[in-house]
Structure formats: structure tokens, C-alpha cells
Amino acid sequence: MEFMTNLQSGLDEQKPSLFELLSEQQLGALIPPSLRYLLAVATHRYPRYLLRILNSFDELYAFLSLVVERHYLRTYGGGFTENFYGLKRERVLLIKGGEIPRAALGAPDQVRETLKLRNSDIWKNLAVMVALPYTKRKLDEHYDIHAASANVLGPSFRGDALPDDATYRQNIFHYYKWFLRKVYPSVNAAYYFALLAFNLAYLFDTAKYHNPFFWLIGTRIRRMNQADHKAIAAAAAPAPPRPGAPPAPQSLLSPRTLT
């Protein structure tokens, strides 16, 4: 009876609300500036050792994020901050509607194995989780440095005029600054407009994806269910000893040793 009730109600209990997703994103967005601030404070005391690390903070943080997020995606099926909210990432099936409610209720373990991220999906998600935010941060930073002042001064600004005998590197840098001034503001506006459109579509339950980049890689965020917790617990459990193997050494604080 409970099976038929859940099936006929049409309520997707595994679909997180938009507010859960936004809260998780805000938590993740707080980590880089917090770590940068702590590193800057420590650099004032130990500049000889930490100044170079602070100057390369974005690259170092991207590398550490890649390692941590890959571990969490492989182990828990979701990112580091998503794990705090009981969320996971799963593939979207290429079938009509993309949903299999009967199978999800009748055979949750098999459905979990079918929808869990493969190795190629993990790397696609890492590109969205690590490479995309890193690129966005660097573009915003370079825009503030090279393009914001030029846009304020207007056509009279000639500080970046290309010399006649410019080198190949100077040409590349010149057109990069042109891209930042002329093209990047429109790209940035389109980026935030696409995020808003997908968020609204997800809020009104007309889309499975709350983010356009999740749509591109065919991944969505879901709540963990009992099958997920059972699989994670089974993976974390120690392997059974082989027949005839000597017993593992006991810790001094083990209850068996103390008694």
C-alpha cells in the first residue's frame, strides 16, 4: 500500500529544494575567502615561508579542491559541502522523462548502481566544481585589473595601445585585454542570466537541473536515500579476515584488552 501511495502521489522525496542547493553553494563559496584570510594573517607573521603560497593561492586551492572533491565524489557520490547537506550527484538516464519511479521504489540498490557517477562523469563534475570556478575567479580578477579602469575612462584611454613592433606575447595580451573590455561583460551577464533562468525553472518544477552546466554534463543533485547510506557504510566497513590469518593486534585502549 505504501509503495502504491508513493508512486501515485507524484512527490519526489529525493529532489532537494532550491533553497537547500543555494545554501550549499553559499557554504562552498565561503571556503576560499576564509582560507585566504587565514593564510594572509599567517603570512604577516611568517612572510618568508608563506608569501609565495599566498601569491599562488588560487592555483593551490584549485589543486587541493581537485583532490578533495574527487575523493568525495568517488566515496560518497557528492562534493565536500554537499555531503554536509546529505546530497549526492547522479547521472540522468537518457529515457523519456528521465525517471524510473517504480524501479526506484522496488529495487533501490540496483537503481543506485545504475545512476551513480562513472569515472568519466566524475571528471566532468570536477570540471564544473573546480575548473569553472577557478576560471571565473581569474577572469573577474583580470577584469578588475585591466578592464574596469579603461571602461571608466572611455574612448580617450590609450594606455594599452599596441606598439608597431609588438611581440607575439604582447599581441596575445593586447587581445586578451580587448576581450575583457568588450566581450567579457556580455559573457558574464549571460552566465548569471542562465543561472537565474535554470534556478527559476527548477523552483517551479519545470526542469531537473538547477544549473546549466549540470544540464551540459547530464548530472543532477539528489538527496541521499537508505540505499546510499547502506552502500557507504558497507564500503567503510573493514574487510573480513582471511581464513587462517592471525588476529589483528589489539589497541591498548581496546575494551577487550582492558578487561
Coordinates of C-alpha atoms in Angstrom, one line a residue:
M1 CA 0.0 0.0 0.0
E2 CA 2.8 2.4 0.9
F3 CA 4.5 1.5 -2.4
M4 CA 1.4 2.5 -4.5
T5 CA 0.8 5.6 -2.4
N6 CA 4.3 7.0 -3.0
L7 CA 4.1 6.0 -6.7
Q8 CA 0.7 7.7 -7.3
S9 CA 1.4 10.9 -5.2
G10 CA 4.0 12.2 -7.7
L11 CA 6.1 13.6 -4.9
D12 CA 9.8 13.2 -5.5
E13 CA 11.2 12.9 -2.0
Q14 CA 14.8 12.8 -3.3
K15 CA 14.6 16.1 -5.1
P16 CA 16.2 18.8 -2.9
S17 CA 14.6 22.2 -2.7
L18 CA 16.3 25.2 -4.5
F19 CA 16.9 26.7 -1.1
E20 CA 18.9 23.6 0.0
L21 CA 21.0 23.9 -3.1
L22 CA 21.6 27.6 -2.7
S23 CA 22.5 27.2 0.9
E24 CA 25.1 24.5 0.0
Q25 CA 26.5 26.8 -2.7
Q26 CA 26.9 29.7 -0.3
L27 CA 28.7 27.4 2.2
G28 CA 31.1 26.3 -0.6
A29 CA 31.6 29.9 -1.7
L30 CA 32.7 30.9 1.9
I31 CA 35.6 28.5 2.0
P32 CA 38.1 30.2 -0.4
P33 CA 38.0 33.7 1.1
S34 CA 38.1 32.3 4.6
L35 CA 41.2 30.2 3.9
R36 CA 42.8 33.2 2.0
Y37 CA 42.2 35.4 5.0
L38 CA 43.7 32.9 7.5
L39 CA 46.7 32.5 5.2
A40 CA 47.1 36.3 4.9
V41 CA 47.1 36.6 8.7
A42 CA 49.7 33.9 9.0
T43 CA 51.8 35.4 6.2
H44 CA 52.2 38.6 8.3
R45 CA 53.9 36.5 10.9
Y46 CA 55.9 34.2 8.6
P47 CA 56.3 36.1 5.3
R48 CA 59.5 34.3 4.4
Y49 CA 57.7 30.9 4.2
L50 CA 54.1 31.8 3.3
L51 CA 54.3 34.8 0.9
R52 CA 54.9 32.6 -2.2
I53 CA 52.0 30.3 -1.1
L54 CA 49.7 33.3 -0.7
N55 CA 50.6 34.7 -4.1
S56 CA 49.7 31.3 -5.7
F57 CA 46.6 30.8 -3.5
D58 CA 44.2 30.3 -6.4
E59 CA 46.2 27.6 -8.0
L60 CA 47.0 25.8 -4.8
Y61 CA 43.3 25.9 -3.7
A62 CA 42.2 24.6 -7.1
F63 CA 44.7 21.6 -6.8
L64 CA 43.5 20.8 -3.2
S65 CA 39.9 21.1 -4.3
L66 CA 40.5 18.7 -7.1
V67 CA 42.0 16.1 -4.7
V68 CA 39.3 16.5 -2.0
E69 CA 36.3 16.7 -4.4
R70 CA 37.5 13.7 -6.3
H71 CA 37.7 11.7 -3.1
Y72 CA 34.2 12.7 -2.0
L73 CA 32.7 12.1 -5.4
R74 CA 34.2 8.6 -5.6
T75 CA 33.4 7.7 -1.9
Y76 CA 30.1 9.5 -1.2
G77 CA 28.8 10.4 -4.7
G78 CA 28.7 14.1 -3.9
G79 CA 31.0 17.1 -3.2
F80 CA 32.6 18.1 0.1
T81 CA 30.0 20.6 1.1
E82 CA 27.1 18.6 -0.5
N83 CA 27.9 15.8 2.0
F84 CA 27.1 18.1 4.9
Y85 CA 23.6 18.5 3.5
G86 CA 23.1 14.8 2.7
L87 CA 23.2 15.4 -1.0
K88 CA 24.7 13.4 -3.8
R89 CA 25.2 13.6 -7.6
E90 CA 23.8 11.1 -10.0
R91 CA 23.5 10.6 -13.8
V92 CA 20.3 11.3 -15.6
L93 CA 19.0 8.5 -17.7
L94 CA 18.5 9.1 -21.4
I95 CA 14.9 7.8 -21.4
K96 CA 11.6 9.6 -21.8
G97 CA 11.1 11.7 -18.6
G98 CA 14.4 10.6 -17.2
E99 CA 12.6 9.0 -14.2
I100 CA 12.1 5.3 -13.1
P101 CA 9.9 5.7 -10.0
R102 CA 8.7 2.0 -9.9
A103 CA 12.3 0.7 -10.1
A104 CA 13.5 3.3 -7.5
L105 CA 10.9 2.1 -5.0
G106 CA 11.2 -1.6 -5.8
A107 CA 14.9 -2.0 -6.3
P108 CA 16.7 1.0 -4.8
D109 CA 20.1 -0.8 -4.6
Q110 CA 20.1 -1.6 -8.3
V111 CA 18.9 1.9 -9.3
R112 CA 21.7 3.4 -7.2
E113 CA 24.3 1.3 -9.0
T114 CA 22.8 2.3 -12.4
L115 CA 22.7 6.1 -11.6
K116 CA 26.0 6.5 -9.7
L117 CA 28.7 8.5 -11.3
R118 CA 31.1 6.7 -13.6
N119 CA 34.8 7.7 -13.8
S120 CA 34.1 9.9 -16.9
D121 CA 31.2 11.6 -15.0
I122 CA 33.4 12.3 -12.0
W123 CA 35.9 14.2 -14.2
K124 CA 33.1 16.1 -15.9
N125 CA 31.8 17.1 -12.5
L126 CA 35.3 18.1 -11.4
A127 CA 35.5 20.4 -14.4
V128 CA 32.3 22.1 -13.2
M129 CA 33.3 22.1 -9.5
V130 CA 36.9 23.1 -9.8
A131 CA 38.0 24.3 -13.2
L132 CA 34.9 26.5 -13.8
P133 CA 35.1 28.5 -10.5
Y134 CA 38.8 28.9 -10.9
T135 CA 38.4 30.3 -14.4
K136 CA 35.6 32.6 -13.3
R137 CA 37.7 34.0 -10.4
K138 CA 40.7 34.7 -12.6
L139 CA 38.6 36.4 -15.3
D140 CA 36.9 38.6 -12.6
E141 CA 40.3 39.4 -11.1
H142 CA 41.8 40.3 -14.5
Y143 CA 38.8 42.4 -15.5
D144 CA 39.1 44.5 -12.3
I145 CA 42.8 45.0 -13.0
H146 CA 42.9 45.6 -16.8
A147 CA 39.4 46.5 -18.0
A148 CA 37.5 48.3 -15.3
S149 CA 39.6 51.5 -15.4
A150 CA 39.6 51.5 -19.2
N151 CA 35.8 51.3 -19.3
V152 CA 35.5 54.2 -16.8
L153 CA 37.9 56.5 -18.8
G154 CA 36.1 55.7 -22.1
P155 CA 37.5 56.1 -25.7
S156 CA 40.2 58.5 -24.5
F157 CA 42.0 55.7 -22.7
R158 CA 45.1 54.8 -24.7
G159 CA 47.2 53.2 -22.0
D160 CA 47.1 49.8 -23.7
A161 CA 47.8 50.9 -27.3
L162 CA 49.7 48.1 -29.2
P163 CA 53.1 49.2 -30.4
D164 CA 54.1 48.7 -34.1
D165 CA 56.9 46.2 -33.1
A166 CA 54.8 44.3 -30.6
T167 CA 56.0 40.7 -29.8
Y168 CA 53.7 37.7 -30.0
R169 CA 53.2 37.8 -26.3
Q170 CA 52.2 41.4 -26.4
N171 CA 49.7 40.7 -29.1
I172 CA 48.1 37.9 -27.1
F173 CA 47.9 40.1 -24.0
H174 CA 46.5 43.0 -26.0
Y175 CA 43.7 41.0 -27.5
Y176 CA 43.1 39.4 -24.1
K177 CA 42.5 42.8 -22.6
W178 CA 40.3 43.7 -25.5
F179 CA 38.2 40.5 -24.7
L180 CA 37.9 41.6 -21.1
R181 CA 36.7 45.1 -22.0
K182 CA 34.4 44.3 -24.9
V183 CA 33.2 40.7 -24.7
Y184 CA 33.6 39.5 -21.1
P185 CA 30.8 41.8 -19.6
S186 CA 28.3 40.3 -22.0
V187 CA 29.6 36.8 -21.3
N188 CA 29.3 37.4 -17.6
A189 CA 25.8 38.8 -17.9
A190 CA 24.7 35.7 -20.0
Y191 CA 26.3 33.5 -17.3
Y192 CA 24.2 34.9 -14.5
F193 CA 21.1 35.1 -16.6
A194 CA 21.4 31.4 -17.4
L195 CA 21.8 30.6 -13.7
L196 CA 18.7 32.7 -12.9
A197 CA 16.7 31.0 -15.6
F198 CA 17.6 27.5 -14.6
N199 CA 17.0 28.3 -10.9
L200 CA 13.5 29.6 -11.6
A201 CA 12.7 26.6 -13.8
Y202 CA 13.9 24.3 -11.1
L203 CA 12.0 26.2 -8.4
F204 CA 8.7 25.8 -10.4
D205 CA 9.5 22.1 -11.1
T206 CA 9.8 22.5 -14.9
A207 CA 13.4 21.4 -15.0
K208 CA 15.5 18.6 -13.4
Y209 CA 18.6 20.8 -13.3
H210 CA 19.2 24.0 -11.3
N211 CA 22.3 24.9 -13.2
P212 CA 23.0 25.0 -16.9
F213 CA 26.4 23.3 -16.5
F214 CA 24.7 20.3 -14.8
W215 CA 22.5 20.1 -17.8
L216 CA 25.5 20.0 -20.1
I217 CA 27.2 17.1 -18.3
G218 CA 23.9 15.2 -17.6
T219 CA 24.2 15.3 -13.8
R220 CA 21.7 16.4 -11.2
I221 CA 21.8 16.7 -7.4
R222 CA 19.6 14.4 -5.3
R223 CA 19.1 13.7 -1.6
M224 CA 20.7 10.5 -0.3
N225 CA 18.4 7.6 0.5
Q226 CA 18.7 4.5 2.6
A227 CA 20.5 2.6 -0.2
D228 CA 23.2 5.3 -0.4
H229 CA 23.8 5.2 3.4
K230 CA 23.9 1.4 3.3
A231 CA 26.4 1.3 0.4
I232 CA 28.7 3.9 2.1
A233 CA 28.6 2.0 5.4
A234 CA 29.5 -1.2 3.6
A235 CA 32.4 0.4 1.8
A236 CA 33.7 1.8 5.0
A237 CA 33.5 -1.5 6.9
P238 CA 36.7 -3.4 7.4
A239 CA 37.3 -6.4 5.2
P240 CA 36.7 -9.7 6.8
P241 CA 39.8 -11.6 7.8
R242 CA 41.0 -14.4 5.6
P243 CA 40.6 -18.0 6.9
G244 CA 43.7 -18.9 8.9
A245 CA 45.0 -15.4 9.1
P246 CA 46.5 -14.3 12.5
P247 CA 44.2 -12.0 14.5
A248 CA 44.8 -8.3 14.2
P249 CA 46.7 -6.7 17.1
Q250 CA 44.5 -5.1 19.7
S251 CA 45.0 -1.5 20.9
L252 CA 45.9 -0.8 24.5
L253 CA 42.7 1.1 24.9
S254 CA 40.6 -1.7 23.4
P255 CA 37.8 -2.9 25.8
R256 CA 38.9 -6.4 25.3
T257 CA 42.5 -5.6 26.3
L258 CA 41.4 -3.6 29.4
T259 CA 39.2 -6.4 30.6

